[in-house]
Amino acid sequence: MIEAPSTLPTGGARLPRGQTLRRGLAANPLLVVGGLLSALIVLIALLAPLLAPFPGDAGTATHPFLVLRPPSAQHWFGTDNVGRDVYSRVLYGARISPLIAVAVLAIACAVGIPLGVAAGYFGGWLDEVIMRVTDIFLAFPPLLFALALAAVLPASITTVIIVIALTWWPWYTRLVRGQAASVAGRPYIDSCRALGISRRRIIFRHILPNSITPLIVQVSLDVGGVILTVSALSFLGLGAQDPTPDWGLMVAEGQNYFLTSWWVVTFPGIAILVTAFAFTLLGDGLRDLMDPKRIFLR
Amino acid sequence: MIVYVARRVALAVLVVAGVIVLTFVIAHLVPGDPAATWAGPHASAAQVAAARRYLGLDRPAAVQLLGYFGGILAGNWGLSIHTHRPVLSDLAAVAPASLELVTVALIIALVVAVPLGLVSARWPGRAGDQAIRAGSILGVSMPIFCLALILQLVFAQRLHLLPVAGEYSPGLLFSHPLTRVTGFGLIDAPLTGNWPMFGSILSHMLLPAVVIAAYPAGLLTRMVRAQVLDTVGDAHIQMVRALGFGERAVFGRFAMKLAWNPVAAAVALVFAYSLVNTFLVEAIFDWPGLGSYATASITSLDTPAILGVTLFIALVYVAANLAVDIFQAAIDPRIRLR
Amino acid sequence: MKPHRAGLLLASGSALALLVAACGGSSSSAPQHAASQVFTYDTTAPVMDDGWDPATEYSDGIIAMSNMYETLTRYNAVTHKIDPLLATSWSKSADGLTWTFHLRQGVHFHTGRPMTAQAAKAALMRTIKLGGGAAYVFSAVKTISTPDASTLVFHLKYAAPVDLAASAAYSAYIYDTQAPGGGSLAKWLNAPHDSGTGPYTVQTWNKGQEFEVILKAYPGYWGGWNGPHYKKVVFRVVSQDSTSAQLLRSGQVTFVEQVSPSVWQSFKGDPGIRTVSAPSWQNLLAQINSKTLDLKLRQAISYGINYPGIIAALHGAAVPSSGLIPDGLFGHSTDLPNYTYDPAKAAQMLKQAGYGPGGKPLNLTLTYTQGDSNEQVVATLLKSSLAKLNIDLRTQSLAWPTQWAKAKSSDSTNHQSIFLEYWWPDFADPSTWFTNLLLTEHPPYYNLSYYSNPALDKQINKVDELTATDPTAGSQLYHAMQVEVLQEAPLQALYNVNYQYAMRNSFTGFVSNPAYAGVVFVHNLKPTG
């Protein structure tokens, strides 16, 4: 989440159509891989109750006579320290992290877009105030702010969502504001105003649609970042609580047994890695696809 | 230039003030009554009320904020609940080890990222580029605590190549004890001629530093690649080519030079980010720095210490940003004329 | 810079780093000559958090203190007899109200002063007066007299086994009360200093850090230093099992107090490591909040705990318990109406109160100590078995001081429903499970089920004296009390702890002594490596 918003030319940023799209995809195998992986993860999340051999293990069920069994035909990923099937829990975990990510980014957009558009379009003191407040929030590295808040609030999934959303909205405000300001400064907007078109129409028909496109790319890039932040908070015990099959929590609980039972940590860890990787790849590919320069270079 | 620096500093001061206000707000989000915690579990109602007066909690919020502000500026960052020492002196004791660790990690990251980014930009779209891009995305997607556990298992336990945990090997406590001068082990050891200790600290630092370097390495590789690709189409690069310089020189000498500016900015930002990543790594390697202190504070619900760490890192972040802004303006005149 | 130049830099840089690492690293993997004289004790939590006062220490501090301080007598768990230590012999009068101890000659405190009867008396009187820790072991003592410099006489209010009390793990240390000259002893001790007679004395205390306490040999120790002995003792705080295991395998620590059972099993077969499994007098208690949960609910919860499941999941670290008193102590009985895991019965009892499956959900909270993976497993299993009974148990892991403070807080809405903690005796006597955990307490200290039963209080206050004068009657009273406690269910002993120690086999002489939980008497060890 350190990356400044991409250096996209603001004018022609649009998703290419038809042949250009196909050529773009062929030129971008990483995008294809990212897209397929992300779709697979979403599918797993949706179908978890059908795919998991022990769905109760994602809840409060335990099997104390089957603790720490290595991967076998019955338990593909082995069992954890209270006998729960790691495979089932990893599958159900696909519902948690991405869901939190969606909630977080939705809130961040819901807050960031209006503020950004307002700051960019109206300018002046409103812009100054909003930007200074954003600067203050941006003075905290994302995990740090989330951590400080999560440490003082009771640990739960709701806390995690609120806390990370509070950390994320400033980036989007800034991104949208930059776009909105640039669009608002263009001559045709002046023409609109001269023609007497209402402010609301100008904002909703012209400013908003043109400001959001880079945001879409940024959001898909950020899914991976949010998932990593969620798992970090869970690892520190500040997020979902047992028995929720949150991947970060599973790693935290399993680290004491890592030496003798590597599977308890490894499979949730791979899940986090693959999910973050998939969505970041997708976002990266999307950004490339939308950059006209990129297409010409081939 | 002066005007630019002054404006930047004023902005930084404003941001710092806002950061302090924000930590005050967080501090008061803590559920439960701080006066009751202070007075202790056996306090009577009168004692709790007295504690409230003593702590100034009966004064209006604005006055409390002012008092908090003044306290921070005066160096009173509160008392840590789990060490019973002033938070600021705790931070002074643990920060050097983490600053050392993150610095070494960033050096490792740069050593990896710059060549890889250049190679990637030199032959974009080819298999090598795709592999490096995938690798750098892998670096930024890796859950850092998993990487720490795995590397520790493989390199320390299975292969016995590197030490498992700690800052230096315990035998040296008695044979070559380290005298602290600056607080930074890697500086103090050579300063006092204690080479065995120097080597020991370095070898203990290697694994955690590599783990922390993963994210910056991935990020900076992508940055270098993007920046170099950006400038390579520029007019003055065309001119360099026209003058007859080979591609190697174009990429190595000229494009990279221009890319340094935004990359340096990114390094400053990722420094603070990596400081936070130490929270996830230091406990696994028993590295006695800010991260171990923060995790201990979190598990003991030590709010003053948590906020102290937060404030400290935010200040480092603001300072790093300011330094980079001024540095960039000093090098690139176009910036300060804007 | 040019890519290939960068590559060269990268290569040389990493070569340099590896070279330096090899030089520094070699000193950590191969044991040095000096290292074999250092005994490193790996513990999961800080040792001296309770302070440095031997009179009031009541926690893990004895791990370090038992090497700096000594008691008059020491309990021998192998022979079940009391061995002489600072006292060489003792006798009691016919009526049991006068005990005479003869003190060892030639013993000096670390301050240089000789240990005389007057000094010993001063220490014991101070401990009794301060009343902290386990000072209650001397509650029978009326006065102490010192007819000469090496004789100590205890005059009792009622008959009690003073030799056993003098061997207690806590509050029985003999120390020099005159240490700071004129100033406050407590302040001087917390500096830190120690004024004991033991083989080691404090060298450094790095509070809150990994190498927390370092002890060095006291040359003037009466036990002498002939033959191979460890010259230094280091207490190293390592919170993670996997780190401790790796440190033990590489020889960087000598003794690991506690690891998870699966890690302990993995040490078998390693030629450099010795694993010791030994019974303890320690059990894990679930103290149930008697103020918020009435008798029926407490009993229902007790039937809803999966005892055999917990023991299976802990892989040999736990054995079933019967009643409150562990096996090996006076008063232990297998003939008790212990609870079994009976979810049907629990559901039925809950239904009568309107709860249970199909009824109202019951929301409870449980706190356990952070850093203990066994307690975490127990908490998860409890949550699971109670969930089947429509009881939502919210578990919370807290650092021990935080967990305890929360349970003792004057705001009773802050109190947990179930408090998980280990309990073990202060000396080879079972009364502690009753006097500390079940006596009515206002405000609560260790009675964290907030239980008050005046009839039981009377029995508890009587049992010590009864045991001293009429052991058979004492045993019967303990039996009756355990039955009452089981029926009232203010707490349950979930299991008895089986110590699983792991250590380097570079020394001999280690004997596990359940009377001194976690203590290694380092002077008794002979390094061979």
PDB file of N, CA and C in Angstrom, chain A residues 60-62 64-65 67-68 81-82 84 155 242-243 253 255-257 259-260, chain C residues 240-242 245-246 262 266 309 312-313 315 373 376-377 380-381 383-384 387:
ATOM      1  N   THR A  60     -17.411 -24.839  16.201  1.00  0.00           N
ATOM      2  CA  THR A  60     -16.898 -25.186  17.525  1.00  0.00           C
ATOM      3  C   THR A  60     -16.550 -26.664  17.675  1.00  0.00           C
ATOM      4  N   ALA A  61     -16.700 -27.467  16.608  1.00  0.00           N
ATOM      5  CA  ALA A  61     -16.430 -28.897  16.751  1.00  0.00           C
ATOM      6  C   ALA A  61     -14.944 -29.155  16.973  1.00  0.00           C
ATOM      7  N   THR A  62     -14.614 -30.072  17.860  1.00  0.00           N
ATOM      8  CA  THR A  62     -13.223 -30.487  18.065  1.00  0.00           C
ATOM      9  C   THR A  62     -13.189 -32.007  18.133  1.00  0.00           C
ATOM     10  N   PRO A  64     -10.713 -34.274  20.117  1.00  0.00           N
ATOM     11  CA  PRO A  64      -9.496 -34.376  20.942  1.00  0.00           C
ATOM     12  C   PRO A  64      -8.719 -35.671  20.803  1.00  0.00           C
ATOM     13  N   PHE A  65      -9.326 -36.710  20.197  1.00  0.00           N
ATOM     14  CA  PHE A  65      -8.568 -37.942  20.060  1.00  0.00           C
ATOM     15  C   PHE A  65      -7.849 -38.021  18.716  1.00  0.00           C
ATOM     16  N   VAL A  67      -5.718 -35.313  17.571  1.00  0.00           N
ATOM     17  CA  VAL A  67      -4.937 -34.082  17.448  1.00  0.00           C
ATOM     18  C   VAL A  67      -3.643 -34.289  16.682  1.00  0.00           C
ATOM     19  N   LEU A  68      -3.272 -33.254  15.921  1.00  0.00           N
ATOM     20  CA  LEU A  68      -1.982 -33.172  15.246  1.00  0.00           C
ATOM     21  C   LEU A  68      -1.669 -34.400  14.394  1.00  0.00           C
ATOM     22  N   ASN A  81      -4.224 -28.676  16.556  1.00  0.00           N
ATOM     23  CA  ASN A  81      -3.944 -29.090  17.932  1.00  0.00           C
ATOM     24  C   ASN A  81      -5.171 -29.481  18.732  1.00  0.00           C
ATOM     25  N   VAL A  82      -6.373 -29.299  18.174  1.00  0.00           N
ATOM     26  CA  VAL A  82      -7.551 -29.856  18.849  1.00  0.00           C
ATOM     27  C   VAL A  82      -8.296 -30.803  17.920  1.00  0.00           C
ATOM     28  N   ARG A  84      -9.059 -30.591  14.660  1.00  0.00           N
ATOM     29  CA  ARG A  84      -9.925 -30.120  13.573  1.00  0.00           C
ATOM     30  C   ARG A  84      -9.248 -30.323  12.224  1.00  0.00           C
ATOM     31  N   ALA A 155     -11.342  -7.404  20.547  1.00  0.00           N
ATOM     32  CA  ALA A 155     -10.934  -8.105  19.328  1.00  0.00           C
ATOM     33  C   ALA A 155     -12.126  -8.818  18.703  1.00  0.00           C
ATOM     34  N   ASP A 242     -10.860 -17.483  18.055  1.00  0.00           N
ATOM     35  CA  ASP A 242     -11.167 -18.896  17.933  1.00  0.00           C
ATOM     36  C   ASP A 242     -12.650 -19.113  18.180  1.00  0.00           C
ATOM     37  N   PRO A 243     -13.364 -19.985  17.518  1.00  0.00           N
ATOM     38  CA  PRO A 243     -12.909 -20.943  16.521  1.00  0.00           C
ATOM     39  C   PRO A 243     -13.014 -20.479  15.076  1.00  0.00           C
ATOM     40  N   GLU A 253      -2.081 -19.796  16.021  1.00  0.00           N
ATOM     41  CA  GLU A 253      -2.324 -20.921  16.933  1.00  0.00           C
ATOM     42  C   GLU A 253      -1.379 -22.074  16.654  1.00  0.00           C
ATOM     43  N   GLN A 255       1.798 -21.927  15.447  1.00  0.00           N
ATOM     44  CA  GLN A 255       3.245 -21.717  15.393  1.00  0.00           C
ATOM     45  C   GLN A 255       3.987 -22.469  16.480  1.00  0.00           C
ATOM     46  N   ASN A 256       3.336 -22.710  17.599  1.00  0.00           N
ATOM     47  CA  ASN A 256       4.005 -23.473  18.647  1.00  0.00           C
ATOM     48  C   ASN A 256       4.257 -24.919  18.254  1.00  0.00           C
ATOM     49  N   TYR A 257       3.471 -25.425  17.298  1.00  0.00           N
ATOM     50  CA  TYR A 257       3.607 -26.832  16.916  1.00  0.00           C
ATOM     51  C   TYR A 257       4.345 -26.964  15.592  1.00  0.00           C
ATOM     52  N   LEU A 259       7.352 -27.001  14.525  1.00  0.00           N
ATOM     53  CA  LEU A 259       8.479 -27.911  14.398  1.00  0.00           C
ATOM     54  C   LEU A 259       8.058 -29.346  14.126  1.00  0.00           C
ATOM     55  N   THR A 260       7.030 -29.787  14.860  1.00  0.00           N
ATOM     56  CA  THR A 260       6.650 -31.193  14.747  1.00  0.00           C
ATOM     57  C   THR A 260       5.447 -31.391  13.838  1.00  0.00           C
TER      58      THR A 260
ATOM     59  N   GLN C 240       8.469 -18.749  22.776  1.00  0.00           N
ATOM     60  CA  GLN C 240       7.960 -19.692  21.790  1.00  0.00           C
ATOM     61  C   GLN C 240       8.584 -21.067  21.920  1.00  0.00           C
ATOM     62  N   ASP C 241       7.691 -22.072  21.861  1.00  0.00           N
ATOM     63  CA  ASP C 241       8.133 -23.467  21.896  1.00  0.00           C
ATOM     64  C   ASP C 241       9.161 -23.785  20.827  1.00  0.00           C
ATOM     65  N   SER C 242       8.857 -23.376  19.584  1.00  0.00           N
ATOM     66  CA  SER C 242       9.736 -23.785  18.486  1.00  0.00           C
ATOM     67  C   SER C 242      11.126 -23.181  18.675  1.00  0.00           C
ATOM     68  N   ALA C 245      12.896 -25.161  21.377  1.00  0.00           N
ATOM     69  CA  ALA C 245      13.333 -26.467  20.892  1.00  0.00           C
ATOM     70  C   ALA C 245      14.615 -26.340  20.086  1.00  0.00           C
ATOM     71  N   GLN C 246      14.639 -25.332  19.239  1.00  0.00           N
ATOM     72  CA  GLN C 246      15.824 -25.170  18.412  1.00  0.00           C
ATOM     73  C   GLN C 246      17.031 -24.762  19.231  1.00  0.00           C
ATOM     74  N   SER C 262       3.929 -32.375  21.945  1.00  0.00           N
ATOM     75  CA  SER C 262       4.412 -32.929  20.683  1.00  0.00           C
ATOM     76  C   SER C 262       5.871 -32.558  20.443  1.00  0.00           C
ATOM     77  N   SER C 266       9.261 -35.039  20.200  1.00  0.00           N
ATOM     78  CA  SER C 266      10.184 -34.999  19.067  1.00  0.00           C
ATOM     79  C   SER C 266      11.637 -35.013  19.514  1.00  0.00           C
ATOM     80  N   GLY C 309     -11.106 -36.308  26.817  1.00  0.00           N
ATOM     81  CA  GLY C 309     -10.673 -35.636  25.591  1.00  0.00           C
ATOM     82  C   GLY C 309      -9.490 -34.731  25.856  1.00  0.00           C
ATOM     83  N   ALA C 312      -6.416 -36.777  26.358  1.00  0.00           N
ATOM     84  CA  ALA C 312      -5.923 -37.339  25.099  1.00  0.00           C
ATOM     85  C   ALA C 312      -5.215 -36.275  24.274  1.00  0.00           C
ATOM     86  N   ALA C 313      -5.790 -35.095  24.235  1.00  0.00           N
ATOM     87  CA  ALA C 313      -5.220 -34.037  23.392  1.00  0.00           C
ATOM     88  C   ALA C 313      -3.872 -33.566  23.908  1.00  0.00           C
ATOM     89  N   HIS C 315      -1.459 -35.502  25.129  1.00  0.00           N
ATOM     90  CA  HIS C 315      -0.331 -36.367  24.770  1.00  0.00           C
ATOM     91  C   HIS C 315       0.637 -36.683  25.879  1.00  0.00           C
ATOM     92  N   SER C 373       0.530 -23.096  25.814  1.00  0.00           N
ATOM     93  CA  SER C 373      -0.226 -23.716  24.726  1.00  0.00           C
ATOM     94  C   SER C 373      -1.161 -24.790  25.253  1.00  0.00           C
ATOM     95  N   GLN C 376      -4.312 -23.198  26.236  1.00  0.00           N
ATOM     96  CA  GLN C 376      -5.075 -22.786  25.055  1.00  0.00           C
ATOM     97  C   GLN C 376      -5.864 -23.957  24.492  1.00  0.00           C
ATOM     98  N   VAL C 377      -5.220 -25.134  24.452  1.00  0.00           N
ATOM     99  CA  VAL C 377      -5.920 -26.324  23.987  1.00  0.00           C
ATOM    100  C   VAL C 377      -7.109 -26.620  24.891  1.00  0.00           C
ATOM    101  N   THR C 380      -9.965 -24.214  24.249  1.00  0.00           N
ATOM    102  CA  THR C 380     -10.673 -24.513  23.009  1.00  0.00           C
ATOM    103  C   THR C 380     -11.569 -25.730  23.171  1.00  0.00           C
ATOM    104  N   LEU C 381     -11.061 -26.770  23.845  1.00  0.00           N
ATOM    105  CA  LEU C 381     -11.867 -27.973  24.038  1.00  0.00           C
ATOM    106  C   LEU C 381     -13.062 -27.688  24.938  1.00  0.00           C
ATOM    107  N   LYS C 383     -14.594 -24.817  25.210  1.00  0.00           N
ATOM    108  CA  LYS C 383     -15.541 -24.066  24.397  1.00  0.00           C
ATOM    109  C   LYS C 383     -16.346 -25.006  23.521  1.00  0.00           C
ATOM    110  N   SER C 384     -15.626 -25.988  22.964  1.00  0.00           N
ATOM    111  CA  SER C 384     -16.274 -26.919  22.053  1.00  0.00           C
ATOM    112  C   SER C 384     -17.300 -27.785  22.767  1.00  0.00           C
ATOM    113  N   ALA C 387     -20.250 -25.749  23.875  1.00  0.00           N
ATOM    114  CA  ALA C 387     -21.086 -25.259  22.772  1.00  0.00           C
ATOM    115  C   ALA C 387     -22.183 -26.258  22.452  1.00  0.00           C
TER     116      ALA C 387
END
